[in-house]
mmCIF file of C-alpha atoms in Angstrom:
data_model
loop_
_atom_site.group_PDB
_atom_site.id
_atom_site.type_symbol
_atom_site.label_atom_id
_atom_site.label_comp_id
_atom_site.label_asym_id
_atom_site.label_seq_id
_atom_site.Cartn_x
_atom_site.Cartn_y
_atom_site.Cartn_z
ATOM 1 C CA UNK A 126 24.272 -27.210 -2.866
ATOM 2 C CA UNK A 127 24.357 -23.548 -3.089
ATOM 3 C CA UNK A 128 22.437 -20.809 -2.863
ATOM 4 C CA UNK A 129 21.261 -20.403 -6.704
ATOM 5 C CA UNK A 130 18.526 -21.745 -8.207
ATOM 6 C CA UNK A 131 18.755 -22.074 -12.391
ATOM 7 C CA UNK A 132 14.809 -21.602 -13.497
ATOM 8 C CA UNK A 133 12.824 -20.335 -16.416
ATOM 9 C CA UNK A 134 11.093 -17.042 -15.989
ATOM 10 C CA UNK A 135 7.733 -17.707 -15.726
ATOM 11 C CA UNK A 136 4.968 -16.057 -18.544
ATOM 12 C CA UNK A 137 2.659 -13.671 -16.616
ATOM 13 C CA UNK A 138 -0.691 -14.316 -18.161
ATOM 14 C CA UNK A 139 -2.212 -12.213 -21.456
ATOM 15 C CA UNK A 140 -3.199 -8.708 -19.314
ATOM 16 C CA UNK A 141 -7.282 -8.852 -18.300
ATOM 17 C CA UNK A 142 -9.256 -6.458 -20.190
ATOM 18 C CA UNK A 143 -8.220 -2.693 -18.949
ATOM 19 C CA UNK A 144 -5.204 -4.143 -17.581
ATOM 20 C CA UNK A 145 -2.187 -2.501 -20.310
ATOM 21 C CA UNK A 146 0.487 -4.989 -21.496
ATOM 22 C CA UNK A 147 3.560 -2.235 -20.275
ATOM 23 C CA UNK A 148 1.847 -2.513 -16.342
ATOM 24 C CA UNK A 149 2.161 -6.276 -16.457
ATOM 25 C CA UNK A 150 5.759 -6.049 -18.065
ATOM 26 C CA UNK A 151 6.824 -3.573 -15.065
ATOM 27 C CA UNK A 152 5.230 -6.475 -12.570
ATOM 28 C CA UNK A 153 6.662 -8.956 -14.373
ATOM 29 C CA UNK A 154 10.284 -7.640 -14.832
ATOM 30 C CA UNK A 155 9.640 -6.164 -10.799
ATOM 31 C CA UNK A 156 8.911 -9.893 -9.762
ATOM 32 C CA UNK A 157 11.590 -11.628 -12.220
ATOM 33 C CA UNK A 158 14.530 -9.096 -10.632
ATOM 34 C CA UNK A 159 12.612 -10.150 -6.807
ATOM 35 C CA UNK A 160 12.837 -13.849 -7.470
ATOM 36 C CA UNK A 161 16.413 -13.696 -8.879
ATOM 37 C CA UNK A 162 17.460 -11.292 -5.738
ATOM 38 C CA UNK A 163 15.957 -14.155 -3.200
ATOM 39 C CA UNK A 164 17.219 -17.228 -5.092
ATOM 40 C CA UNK A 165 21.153 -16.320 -4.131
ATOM 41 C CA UNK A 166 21.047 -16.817 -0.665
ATOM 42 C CA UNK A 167 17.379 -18.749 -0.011
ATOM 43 C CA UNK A 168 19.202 -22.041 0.809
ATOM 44 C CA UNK A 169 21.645 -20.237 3.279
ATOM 45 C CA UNK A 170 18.622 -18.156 4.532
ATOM 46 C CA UNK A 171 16.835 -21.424 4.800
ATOM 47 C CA UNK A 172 19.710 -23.823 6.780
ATOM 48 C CA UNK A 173 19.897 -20.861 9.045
ATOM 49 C CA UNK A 174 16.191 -19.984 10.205
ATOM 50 C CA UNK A 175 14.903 -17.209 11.555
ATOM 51 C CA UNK A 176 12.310 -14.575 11.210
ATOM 52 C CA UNK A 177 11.873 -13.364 7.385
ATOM 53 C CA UNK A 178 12.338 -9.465 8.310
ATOM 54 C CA UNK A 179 14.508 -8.798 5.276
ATOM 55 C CA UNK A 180 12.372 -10.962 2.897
ATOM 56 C CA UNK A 181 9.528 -9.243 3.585
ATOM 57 C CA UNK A 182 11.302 -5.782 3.376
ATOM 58 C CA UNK A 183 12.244 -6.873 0.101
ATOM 59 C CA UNK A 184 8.386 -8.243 -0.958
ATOM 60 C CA UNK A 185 7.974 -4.244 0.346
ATOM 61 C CA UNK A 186 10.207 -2.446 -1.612
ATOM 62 C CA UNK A 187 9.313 -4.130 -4.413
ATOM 63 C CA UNK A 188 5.748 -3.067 -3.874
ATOM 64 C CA UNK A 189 4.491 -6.441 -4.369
ATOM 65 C CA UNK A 190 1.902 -7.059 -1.256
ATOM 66 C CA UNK A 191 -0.237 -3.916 -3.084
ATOM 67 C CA UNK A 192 0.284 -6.014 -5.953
ATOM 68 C CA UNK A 193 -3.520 -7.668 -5.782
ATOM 69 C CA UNK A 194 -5.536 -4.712 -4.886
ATOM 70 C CA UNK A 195 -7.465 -3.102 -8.065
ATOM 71 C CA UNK A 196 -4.904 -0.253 -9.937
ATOM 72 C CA UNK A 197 -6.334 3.195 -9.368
ATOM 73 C CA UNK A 198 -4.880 6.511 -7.656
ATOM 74 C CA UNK A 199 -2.554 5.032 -4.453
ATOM 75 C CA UNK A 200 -3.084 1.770 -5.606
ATOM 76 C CA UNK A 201 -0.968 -0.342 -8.365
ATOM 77 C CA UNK A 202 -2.705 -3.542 -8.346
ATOM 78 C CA UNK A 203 -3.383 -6.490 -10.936
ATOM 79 C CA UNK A 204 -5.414 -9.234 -11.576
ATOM 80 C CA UNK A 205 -5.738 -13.062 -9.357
ATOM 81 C CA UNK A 206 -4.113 -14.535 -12.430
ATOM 82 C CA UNK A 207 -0.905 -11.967 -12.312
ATOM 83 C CA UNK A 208 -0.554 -11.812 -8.818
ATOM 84 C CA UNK A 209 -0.568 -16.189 -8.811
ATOM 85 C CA UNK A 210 2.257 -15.791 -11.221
ATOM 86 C CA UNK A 211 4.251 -14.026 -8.764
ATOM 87 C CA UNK A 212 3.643 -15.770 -6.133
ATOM 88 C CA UNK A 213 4.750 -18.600 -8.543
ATOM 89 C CA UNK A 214 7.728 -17.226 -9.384
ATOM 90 C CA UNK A 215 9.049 -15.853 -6.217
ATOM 91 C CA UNK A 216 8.195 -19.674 -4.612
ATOM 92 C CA UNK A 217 10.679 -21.078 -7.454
ATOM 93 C CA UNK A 218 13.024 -19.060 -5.742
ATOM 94 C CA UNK A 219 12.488 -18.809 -1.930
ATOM 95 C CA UNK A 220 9.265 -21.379 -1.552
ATOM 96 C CA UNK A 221 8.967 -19.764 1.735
ATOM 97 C CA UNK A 222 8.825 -16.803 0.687
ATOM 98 C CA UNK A 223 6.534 -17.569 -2.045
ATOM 99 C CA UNK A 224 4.031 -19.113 0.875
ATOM 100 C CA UNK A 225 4.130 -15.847 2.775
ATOM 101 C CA UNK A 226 3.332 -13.983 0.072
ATOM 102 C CA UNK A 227 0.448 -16.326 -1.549
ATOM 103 C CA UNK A 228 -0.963 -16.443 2.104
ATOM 104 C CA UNK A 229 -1.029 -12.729 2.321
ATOM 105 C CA UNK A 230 -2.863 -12.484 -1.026
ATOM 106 C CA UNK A 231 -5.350 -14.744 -0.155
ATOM 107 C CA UNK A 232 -6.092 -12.644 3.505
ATOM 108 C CA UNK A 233 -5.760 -9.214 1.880
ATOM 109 C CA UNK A 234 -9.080 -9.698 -0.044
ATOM 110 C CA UNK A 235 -10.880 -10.923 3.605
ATOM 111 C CA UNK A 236 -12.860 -7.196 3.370
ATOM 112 C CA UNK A 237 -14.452 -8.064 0.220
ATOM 113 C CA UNK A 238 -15.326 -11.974 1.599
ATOM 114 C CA UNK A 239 -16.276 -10.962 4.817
ATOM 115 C CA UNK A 240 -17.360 -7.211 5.305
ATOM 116 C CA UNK A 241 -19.250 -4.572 2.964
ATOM 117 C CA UNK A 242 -18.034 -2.865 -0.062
ATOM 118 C CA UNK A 243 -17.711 0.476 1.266
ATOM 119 C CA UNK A 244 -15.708 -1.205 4.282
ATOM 120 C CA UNK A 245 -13.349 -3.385 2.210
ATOM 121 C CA UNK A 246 -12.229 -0.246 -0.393
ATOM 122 C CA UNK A 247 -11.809 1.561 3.083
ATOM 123 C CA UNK A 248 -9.686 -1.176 4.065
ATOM 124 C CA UNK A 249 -7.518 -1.717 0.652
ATOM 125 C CA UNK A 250 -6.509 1.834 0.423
ATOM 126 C CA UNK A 251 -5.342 1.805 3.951
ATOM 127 C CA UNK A 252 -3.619 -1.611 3.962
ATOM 128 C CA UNK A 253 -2.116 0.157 0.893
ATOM 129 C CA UNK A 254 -0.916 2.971 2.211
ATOM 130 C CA UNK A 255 0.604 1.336 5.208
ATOM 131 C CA UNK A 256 1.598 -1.764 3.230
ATOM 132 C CA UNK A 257 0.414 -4.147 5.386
ATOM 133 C CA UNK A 258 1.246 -7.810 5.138
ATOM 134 C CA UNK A 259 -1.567 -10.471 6.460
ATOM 135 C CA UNK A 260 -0.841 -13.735 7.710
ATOM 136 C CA UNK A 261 -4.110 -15.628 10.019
ATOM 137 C CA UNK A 262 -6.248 -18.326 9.126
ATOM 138 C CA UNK A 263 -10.119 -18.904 9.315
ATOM 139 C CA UNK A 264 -11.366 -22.398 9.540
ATOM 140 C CA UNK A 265 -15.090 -23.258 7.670
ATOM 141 C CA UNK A 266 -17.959 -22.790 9.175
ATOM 142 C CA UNK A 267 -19.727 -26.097 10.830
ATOM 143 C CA UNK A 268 -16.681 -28.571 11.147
ATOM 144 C CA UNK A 269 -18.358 -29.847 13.954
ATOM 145 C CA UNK A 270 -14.616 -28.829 15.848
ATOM 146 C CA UNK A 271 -14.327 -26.860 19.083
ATOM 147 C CA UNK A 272 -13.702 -23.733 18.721
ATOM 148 C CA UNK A 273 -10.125 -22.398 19.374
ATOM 149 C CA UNK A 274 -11.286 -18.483 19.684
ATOM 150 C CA UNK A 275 -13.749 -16.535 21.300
ATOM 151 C CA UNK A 276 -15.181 -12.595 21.186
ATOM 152 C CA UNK A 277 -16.437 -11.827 24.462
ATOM 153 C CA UNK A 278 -17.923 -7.798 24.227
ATOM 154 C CA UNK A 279 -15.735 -5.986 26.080
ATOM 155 C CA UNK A 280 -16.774 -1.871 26.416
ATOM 156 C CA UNK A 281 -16.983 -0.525 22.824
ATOM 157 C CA UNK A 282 -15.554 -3.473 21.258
ATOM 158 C CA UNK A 283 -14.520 -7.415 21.568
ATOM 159 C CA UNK A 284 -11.932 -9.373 23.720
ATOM 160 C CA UNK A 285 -10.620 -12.166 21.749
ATOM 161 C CA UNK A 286 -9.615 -14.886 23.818
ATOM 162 C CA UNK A 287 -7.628 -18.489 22.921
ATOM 163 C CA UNK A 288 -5.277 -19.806 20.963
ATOM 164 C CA UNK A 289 -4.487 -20.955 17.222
ATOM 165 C CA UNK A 290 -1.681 -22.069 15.458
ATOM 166 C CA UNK A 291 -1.098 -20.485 12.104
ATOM 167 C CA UNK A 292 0.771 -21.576 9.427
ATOM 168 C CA UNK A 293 3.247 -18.982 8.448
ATOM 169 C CA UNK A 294 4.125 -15.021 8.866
ATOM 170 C CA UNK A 295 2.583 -14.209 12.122
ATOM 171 C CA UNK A 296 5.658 -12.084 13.550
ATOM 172 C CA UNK A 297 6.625 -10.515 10.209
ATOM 173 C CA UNK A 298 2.528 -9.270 9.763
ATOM 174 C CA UNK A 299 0.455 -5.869 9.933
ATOM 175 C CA UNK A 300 -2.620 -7.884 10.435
ATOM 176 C CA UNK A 301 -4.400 -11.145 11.270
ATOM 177 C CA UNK A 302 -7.281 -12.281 9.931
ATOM 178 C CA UNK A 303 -9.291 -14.854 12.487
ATOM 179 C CA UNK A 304 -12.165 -16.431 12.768
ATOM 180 C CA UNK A 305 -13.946 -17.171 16.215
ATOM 181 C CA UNK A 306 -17.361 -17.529 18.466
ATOM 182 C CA UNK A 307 -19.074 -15.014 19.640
ATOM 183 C CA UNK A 308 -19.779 -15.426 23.464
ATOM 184 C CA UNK A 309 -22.854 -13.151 23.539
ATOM 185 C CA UNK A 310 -24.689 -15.016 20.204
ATOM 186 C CA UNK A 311 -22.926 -17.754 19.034
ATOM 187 C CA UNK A 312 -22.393 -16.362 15.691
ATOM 188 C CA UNK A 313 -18.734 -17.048 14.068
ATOM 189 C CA UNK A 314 -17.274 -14.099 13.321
ATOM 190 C CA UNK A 315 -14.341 -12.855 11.030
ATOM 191 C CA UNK A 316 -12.041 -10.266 13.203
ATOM 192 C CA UNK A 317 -9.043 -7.785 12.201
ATOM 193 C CA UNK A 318 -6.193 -8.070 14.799
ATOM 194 C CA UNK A 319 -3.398 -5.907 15.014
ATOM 195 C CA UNK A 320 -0.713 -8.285 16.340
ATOM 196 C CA UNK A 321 0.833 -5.227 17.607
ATOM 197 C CA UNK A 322 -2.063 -4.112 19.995
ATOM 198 C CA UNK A 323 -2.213 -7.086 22.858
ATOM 199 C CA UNK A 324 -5.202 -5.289 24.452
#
């Protein structure tokens, strides 16, 4: 088996009101020229393993993890229903690259879930700017499960303390989004981790 992958383009949906049809042909001809780039060597890339550090250069260069924040001056963002296409696409060609990517859409709205408008916008601009990719998980409220993490205050701020195992793009992300117990209250809490800062 090689390395190519013979597919359809996918449509992208009709553009969302305010959305003009020549932005969602530059995604869609940006994601189409992606998913054809990835689909030559995915099963190589695959066989051998490894950290994705050039897929997710690429998923960079092609601007594509602003791709779900709103459009608007330093951002170039589209709809759920776009960005779902291209996560649809690029997983026809590299379906682990397609995870990655649908994962990190998913987190990179966790502001708006989790925090307060004013907060989140902060957040999207800078996530942005820096083009952050997210990777994490957060596990529902009330499972009646142990929890895996703690926040223990700690001077200014929190300690987080445990372990989790998460899915997919931990060493290739900006950020991780994690849920865990307070020590002081109880309360579950949704945290922002820089993978990159162990203390």
């Amino acid at each position: 088996m090689n390395g190519a992958v013979s597919r359809e383009p996918e449509a992208l949906p009709p553009p969302p009101e305010g959305e003009s049809p020549a932005v969602q042909q530059v995604w869609g001809r940006v994601v189409r020229e992606l998913a054809d780039d990835l689909a030559i060597d995915a099963a190589a890339r695959d066989r051998k393993g490894g950290l994705p550090f050039d897929e997710v250069s690429r998923l960079r260069e092609a601007g594509l993890p602003a791709l779900l924040n709103p459009p608007g001056p330093m951002r170039r963002g589209a709809d759920w229903r776009t960005a779902c296409a291209a996560v649809r696409e690029i997983a026809a060609a590299d379906g682990s690259v397609g995870e990655l990517l649908g994962r990190h859409y998913a987190l990179s709205w966790s502001g708006r879930f989790f925090s307060t408008p004013e907060r989140a916008a902060a957040l999207e601009l800078r996530a942005v700017r820096e083009q952050w990719l997210w990777a994490g998980s957060t596990a529902a409220p009330d499972t009646g499960a142990e929890p895996d993490l703690s926040l223990a205050p700690a001077g200014g701020g929190y300690l987080l303390n445990g372990s989790r195992e998460i899915a997919a793009g931990v060493a290739v992300s900006d950020r991780l989004v994690l849920d865990a117990v307070c020590t002081a209250t109880g309360d579950s809490l949704v945290v922002l981790v820089d993978p990159a800062h162990r203390s």
